PDB file of C-alpha atoms in Angstrom:
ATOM      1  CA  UNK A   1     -59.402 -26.809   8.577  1.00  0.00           C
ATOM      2  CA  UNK A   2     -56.715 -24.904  11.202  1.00  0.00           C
ATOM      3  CA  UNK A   3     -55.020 -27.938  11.021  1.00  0.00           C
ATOM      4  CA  UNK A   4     -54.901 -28.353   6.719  1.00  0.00           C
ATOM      5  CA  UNK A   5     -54.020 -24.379   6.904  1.00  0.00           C
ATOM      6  CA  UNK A   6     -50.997 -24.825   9.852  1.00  0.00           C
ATOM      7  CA  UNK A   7     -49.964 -27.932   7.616  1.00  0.00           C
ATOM      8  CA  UNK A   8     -50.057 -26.123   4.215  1.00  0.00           C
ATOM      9  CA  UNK A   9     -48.183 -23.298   5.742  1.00  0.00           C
ATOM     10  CA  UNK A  10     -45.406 -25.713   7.857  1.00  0.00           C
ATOM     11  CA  UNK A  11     -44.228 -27.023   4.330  1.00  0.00           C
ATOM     12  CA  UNK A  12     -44.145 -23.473   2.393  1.00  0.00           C
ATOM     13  CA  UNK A  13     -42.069 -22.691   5.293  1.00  0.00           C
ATOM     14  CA  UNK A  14     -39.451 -25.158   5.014  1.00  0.00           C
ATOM     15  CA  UNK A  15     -39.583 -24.342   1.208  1.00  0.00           C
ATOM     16  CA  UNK A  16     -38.896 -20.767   1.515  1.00  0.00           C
ATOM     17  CA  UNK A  17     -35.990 -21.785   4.036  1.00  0.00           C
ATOM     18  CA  UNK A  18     -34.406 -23.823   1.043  1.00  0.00           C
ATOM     19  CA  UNK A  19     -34.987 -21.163  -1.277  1.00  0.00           C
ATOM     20  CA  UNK A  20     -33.043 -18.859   0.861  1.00  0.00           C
ATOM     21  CA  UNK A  21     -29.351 -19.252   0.026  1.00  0.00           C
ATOM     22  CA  UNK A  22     -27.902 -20.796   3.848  1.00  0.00           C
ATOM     23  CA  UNK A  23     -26.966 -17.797   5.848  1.00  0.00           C
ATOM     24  CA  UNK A  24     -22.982 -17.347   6.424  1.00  0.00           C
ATOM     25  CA  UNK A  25     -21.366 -17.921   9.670  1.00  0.00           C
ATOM     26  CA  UNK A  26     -19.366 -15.068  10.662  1.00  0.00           C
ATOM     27  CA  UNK A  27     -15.834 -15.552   9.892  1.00  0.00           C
ATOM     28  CA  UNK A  28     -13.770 -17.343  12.218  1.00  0.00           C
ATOM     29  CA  UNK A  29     -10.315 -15.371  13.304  1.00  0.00           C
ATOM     30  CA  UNK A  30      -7.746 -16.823  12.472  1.00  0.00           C
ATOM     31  CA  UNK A  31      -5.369 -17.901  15.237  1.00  0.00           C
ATOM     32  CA  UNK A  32      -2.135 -15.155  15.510  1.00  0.00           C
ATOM     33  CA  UNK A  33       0.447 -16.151  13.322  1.00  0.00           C
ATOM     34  CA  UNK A  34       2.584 -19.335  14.537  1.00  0.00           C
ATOM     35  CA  UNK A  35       6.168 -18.952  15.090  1.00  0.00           C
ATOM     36  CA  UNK A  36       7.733 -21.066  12.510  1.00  0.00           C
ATOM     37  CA  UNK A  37       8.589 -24.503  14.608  1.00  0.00           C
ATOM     38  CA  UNK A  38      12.270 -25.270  15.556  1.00  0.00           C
ATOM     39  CA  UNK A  39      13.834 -27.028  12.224  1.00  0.00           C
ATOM     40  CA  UNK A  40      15.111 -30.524  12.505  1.00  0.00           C
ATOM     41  CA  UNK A  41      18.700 -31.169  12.622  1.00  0.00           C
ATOM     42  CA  UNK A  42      19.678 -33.077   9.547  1.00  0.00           C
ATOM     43  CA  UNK A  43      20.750 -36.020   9.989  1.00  0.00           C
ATOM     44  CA  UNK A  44      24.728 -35.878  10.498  1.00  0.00           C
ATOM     45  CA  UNK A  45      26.311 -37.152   7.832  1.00  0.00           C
ATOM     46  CA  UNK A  46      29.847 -38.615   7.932  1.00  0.00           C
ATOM     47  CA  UNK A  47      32.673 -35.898   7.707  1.00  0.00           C
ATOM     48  CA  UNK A  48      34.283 -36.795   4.463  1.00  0.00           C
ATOM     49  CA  UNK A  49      38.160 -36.984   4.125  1.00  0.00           C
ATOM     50  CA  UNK A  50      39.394 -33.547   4.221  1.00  0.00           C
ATOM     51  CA  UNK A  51      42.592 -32.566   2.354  1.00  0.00           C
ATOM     52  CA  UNK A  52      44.643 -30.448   4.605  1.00  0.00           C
ATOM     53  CA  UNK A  53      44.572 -26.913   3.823  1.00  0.00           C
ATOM     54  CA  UNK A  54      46.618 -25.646   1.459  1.00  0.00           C
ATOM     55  CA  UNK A  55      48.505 -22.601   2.074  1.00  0.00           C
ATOM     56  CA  UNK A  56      47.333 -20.066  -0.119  1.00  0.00           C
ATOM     57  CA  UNK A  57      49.714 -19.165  -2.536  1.00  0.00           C
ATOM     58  CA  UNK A  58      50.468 -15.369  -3.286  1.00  0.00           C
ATOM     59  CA  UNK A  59      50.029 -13.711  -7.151  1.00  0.00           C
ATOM     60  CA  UNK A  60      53.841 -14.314  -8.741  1.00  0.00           C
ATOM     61  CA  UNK A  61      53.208 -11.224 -10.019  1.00  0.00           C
ATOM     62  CA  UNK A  62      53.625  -9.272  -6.405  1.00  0.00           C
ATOM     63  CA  UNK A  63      56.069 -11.213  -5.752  1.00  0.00           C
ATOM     64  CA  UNK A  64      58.437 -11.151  -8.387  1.00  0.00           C
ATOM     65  CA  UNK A  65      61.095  -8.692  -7.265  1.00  0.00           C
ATOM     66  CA  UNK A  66      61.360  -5.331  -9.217  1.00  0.00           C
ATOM     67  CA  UNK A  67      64.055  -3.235  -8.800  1.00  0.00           C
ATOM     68  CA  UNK A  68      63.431   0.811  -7.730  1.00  0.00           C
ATOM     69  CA  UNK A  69      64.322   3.914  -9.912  1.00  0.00           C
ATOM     70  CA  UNK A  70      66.535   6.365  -8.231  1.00  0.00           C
ATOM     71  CA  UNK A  71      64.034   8.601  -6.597  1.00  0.00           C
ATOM     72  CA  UNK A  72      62.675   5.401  -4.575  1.00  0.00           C
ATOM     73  CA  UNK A  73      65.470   3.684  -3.795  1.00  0.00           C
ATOM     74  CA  UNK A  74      66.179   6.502  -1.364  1.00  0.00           C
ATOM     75  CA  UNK A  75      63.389   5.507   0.515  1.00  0.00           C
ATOM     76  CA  UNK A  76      63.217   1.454   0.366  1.00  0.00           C
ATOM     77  CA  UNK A  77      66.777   0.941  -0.950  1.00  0.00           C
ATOM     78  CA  UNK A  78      68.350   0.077  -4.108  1.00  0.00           C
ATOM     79  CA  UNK A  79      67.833  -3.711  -3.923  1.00  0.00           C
ATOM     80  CA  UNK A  80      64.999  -5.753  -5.852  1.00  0.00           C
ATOM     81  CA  UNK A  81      62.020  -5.879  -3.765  1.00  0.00           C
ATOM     82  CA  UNK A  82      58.638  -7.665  -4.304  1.00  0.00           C
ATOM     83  CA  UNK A  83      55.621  -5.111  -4.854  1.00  0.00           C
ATOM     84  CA  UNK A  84      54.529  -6.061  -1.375  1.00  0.00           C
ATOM     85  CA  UNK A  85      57.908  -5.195   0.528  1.00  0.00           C
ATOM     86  CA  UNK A  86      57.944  -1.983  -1.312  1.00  0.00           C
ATOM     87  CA  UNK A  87      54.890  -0.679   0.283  1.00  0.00           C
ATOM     88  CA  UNK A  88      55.616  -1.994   3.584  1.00  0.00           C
ATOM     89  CA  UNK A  89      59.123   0.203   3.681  1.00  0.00           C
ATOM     90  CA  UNK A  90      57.404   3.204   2.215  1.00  0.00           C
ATOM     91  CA  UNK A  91      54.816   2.447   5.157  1.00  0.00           C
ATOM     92  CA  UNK A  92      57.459   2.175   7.603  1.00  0.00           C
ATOM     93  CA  UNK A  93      59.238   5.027   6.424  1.00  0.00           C
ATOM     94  CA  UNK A  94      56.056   7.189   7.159  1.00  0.00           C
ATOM     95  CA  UNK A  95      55.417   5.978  10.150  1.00  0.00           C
ATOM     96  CA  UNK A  96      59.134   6.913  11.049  1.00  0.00           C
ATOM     97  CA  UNK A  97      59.249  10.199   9.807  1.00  0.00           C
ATOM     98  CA  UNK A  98      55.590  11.364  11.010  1.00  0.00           C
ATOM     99  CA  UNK A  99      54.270  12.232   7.772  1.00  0.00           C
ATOM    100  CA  UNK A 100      50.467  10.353   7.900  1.00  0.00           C
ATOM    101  CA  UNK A 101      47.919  13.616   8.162  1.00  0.00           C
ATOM    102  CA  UNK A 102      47.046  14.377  11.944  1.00  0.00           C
ATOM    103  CA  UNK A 103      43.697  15.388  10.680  1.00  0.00           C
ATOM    104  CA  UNK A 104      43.260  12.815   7.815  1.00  0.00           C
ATOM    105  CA  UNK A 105      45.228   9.781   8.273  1.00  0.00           C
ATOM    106  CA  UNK A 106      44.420   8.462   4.745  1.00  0.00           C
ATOM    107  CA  UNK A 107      46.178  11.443   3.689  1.00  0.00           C
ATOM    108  CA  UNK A 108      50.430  11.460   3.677  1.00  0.00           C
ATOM    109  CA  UNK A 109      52.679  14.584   3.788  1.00  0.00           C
ATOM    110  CA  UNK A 110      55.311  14.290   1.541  1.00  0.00           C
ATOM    111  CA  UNK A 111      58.914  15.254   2.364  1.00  0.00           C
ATOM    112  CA  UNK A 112      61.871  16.137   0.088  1.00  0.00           C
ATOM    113  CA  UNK A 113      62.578  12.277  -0.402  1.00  0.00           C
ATOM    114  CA  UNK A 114      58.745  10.804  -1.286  1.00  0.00           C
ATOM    115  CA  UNK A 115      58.135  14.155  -2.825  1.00  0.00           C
ATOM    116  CA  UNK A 116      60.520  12.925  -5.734  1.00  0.00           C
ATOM    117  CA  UNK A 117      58.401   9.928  -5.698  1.00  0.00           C
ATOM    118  CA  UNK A 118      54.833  11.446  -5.593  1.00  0.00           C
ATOM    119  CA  UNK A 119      55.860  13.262  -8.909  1.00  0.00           C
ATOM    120  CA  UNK A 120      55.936  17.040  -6.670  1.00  0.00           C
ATOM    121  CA  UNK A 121      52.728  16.251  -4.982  1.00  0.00           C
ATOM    122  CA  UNK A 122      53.152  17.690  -1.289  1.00  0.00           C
ATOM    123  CA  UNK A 123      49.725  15.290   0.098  1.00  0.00           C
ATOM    124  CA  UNK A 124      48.868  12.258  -1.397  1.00  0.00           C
ATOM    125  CA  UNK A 125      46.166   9.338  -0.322  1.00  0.00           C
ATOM    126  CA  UNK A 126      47.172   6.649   0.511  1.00  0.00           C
ATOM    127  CA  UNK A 127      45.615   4.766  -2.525  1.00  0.00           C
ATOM    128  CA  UNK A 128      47.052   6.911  -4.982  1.00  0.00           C
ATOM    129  CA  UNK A 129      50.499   6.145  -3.335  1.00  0.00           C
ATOM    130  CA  UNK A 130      50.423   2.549  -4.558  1.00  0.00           C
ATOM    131  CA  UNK A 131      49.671   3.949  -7.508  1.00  0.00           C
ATOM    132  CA  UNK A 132      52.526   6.664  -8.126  1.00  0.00           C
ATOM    133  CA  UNK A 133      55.035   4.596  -6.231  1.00  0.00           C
ATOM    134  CA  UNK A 134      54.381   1.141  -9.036  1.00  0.00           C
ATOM    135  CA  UNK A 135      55.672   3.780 -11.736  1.00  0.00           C
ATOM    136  CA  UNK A 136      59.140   4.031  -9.864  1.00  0.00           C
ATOM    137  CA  UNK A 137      59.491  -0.188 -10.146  1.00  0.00           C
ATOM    138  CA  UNK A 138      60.964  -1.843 -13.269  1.00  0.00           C
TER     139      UNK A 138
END
């Protein structure tokens, strides 16, 4: 009867254990992130036909020559000048006469001649320059 009773109780064992939902495993790390791999080149393709560069060709309107009023054509001259050529003399003139701000260099000191020009202003910046000087062109 030990025997029926260790046989009875071997299946109910096994029985339970099926019952039981199956224990988890603990989770497995993952493995530290991987460095991407080194891409592939592509495969090289053949260079197509390339035009050769074009020179790129400036706005016709900077360069169509406008001719200074009075007050500017003491500075630049009283020729026609492009847009372009008139800001490089005014630039040149400045750096001539010494009148870019020690402290400020985006600032410029107007003398007699650019304050004409500048509409009275005695320091302008050198963005609004551009500005007050294209009112002087025609």
């Amino acid at each position: 009867m030990a025997t029926a009773k260790k046989a009875a109780k071997k299946p109910a064992a096994k029985k339970s254990a099926a019952k039981k939902p199956a224990a988890k495993k603990p989770a497995a790390k993952k493995p530290a992130a991987k460095k991407a791999a080194p891409k592939k080149a592509a495969p090289k393709k053949k260079p197509a036909a390339k035009k050769p560069a074009a020179k790129r060709k400036p706005n016709a309107a900077f360069m169509k020559p406008l001719t200074p009023s009075a007050m500017l054509a003491m500075v630049v001259g009283s020729s026609p000048l492009p847009r372009t050529e008139v800001t490089k003399k005014i630039w040149d003139y400045i750096k001539k006469n010494k009148l870019q701000d020690a402290v400020n260099r985006r600032l410029i000191n107007a003398d007699e001649k650019l304050r004409a020009v500048f509409g009275g202003k005695s320091k302008v910046s050198m963005f609004e320059m551009t500005k007050l000087v294209s009112n002087h062109l025609k």
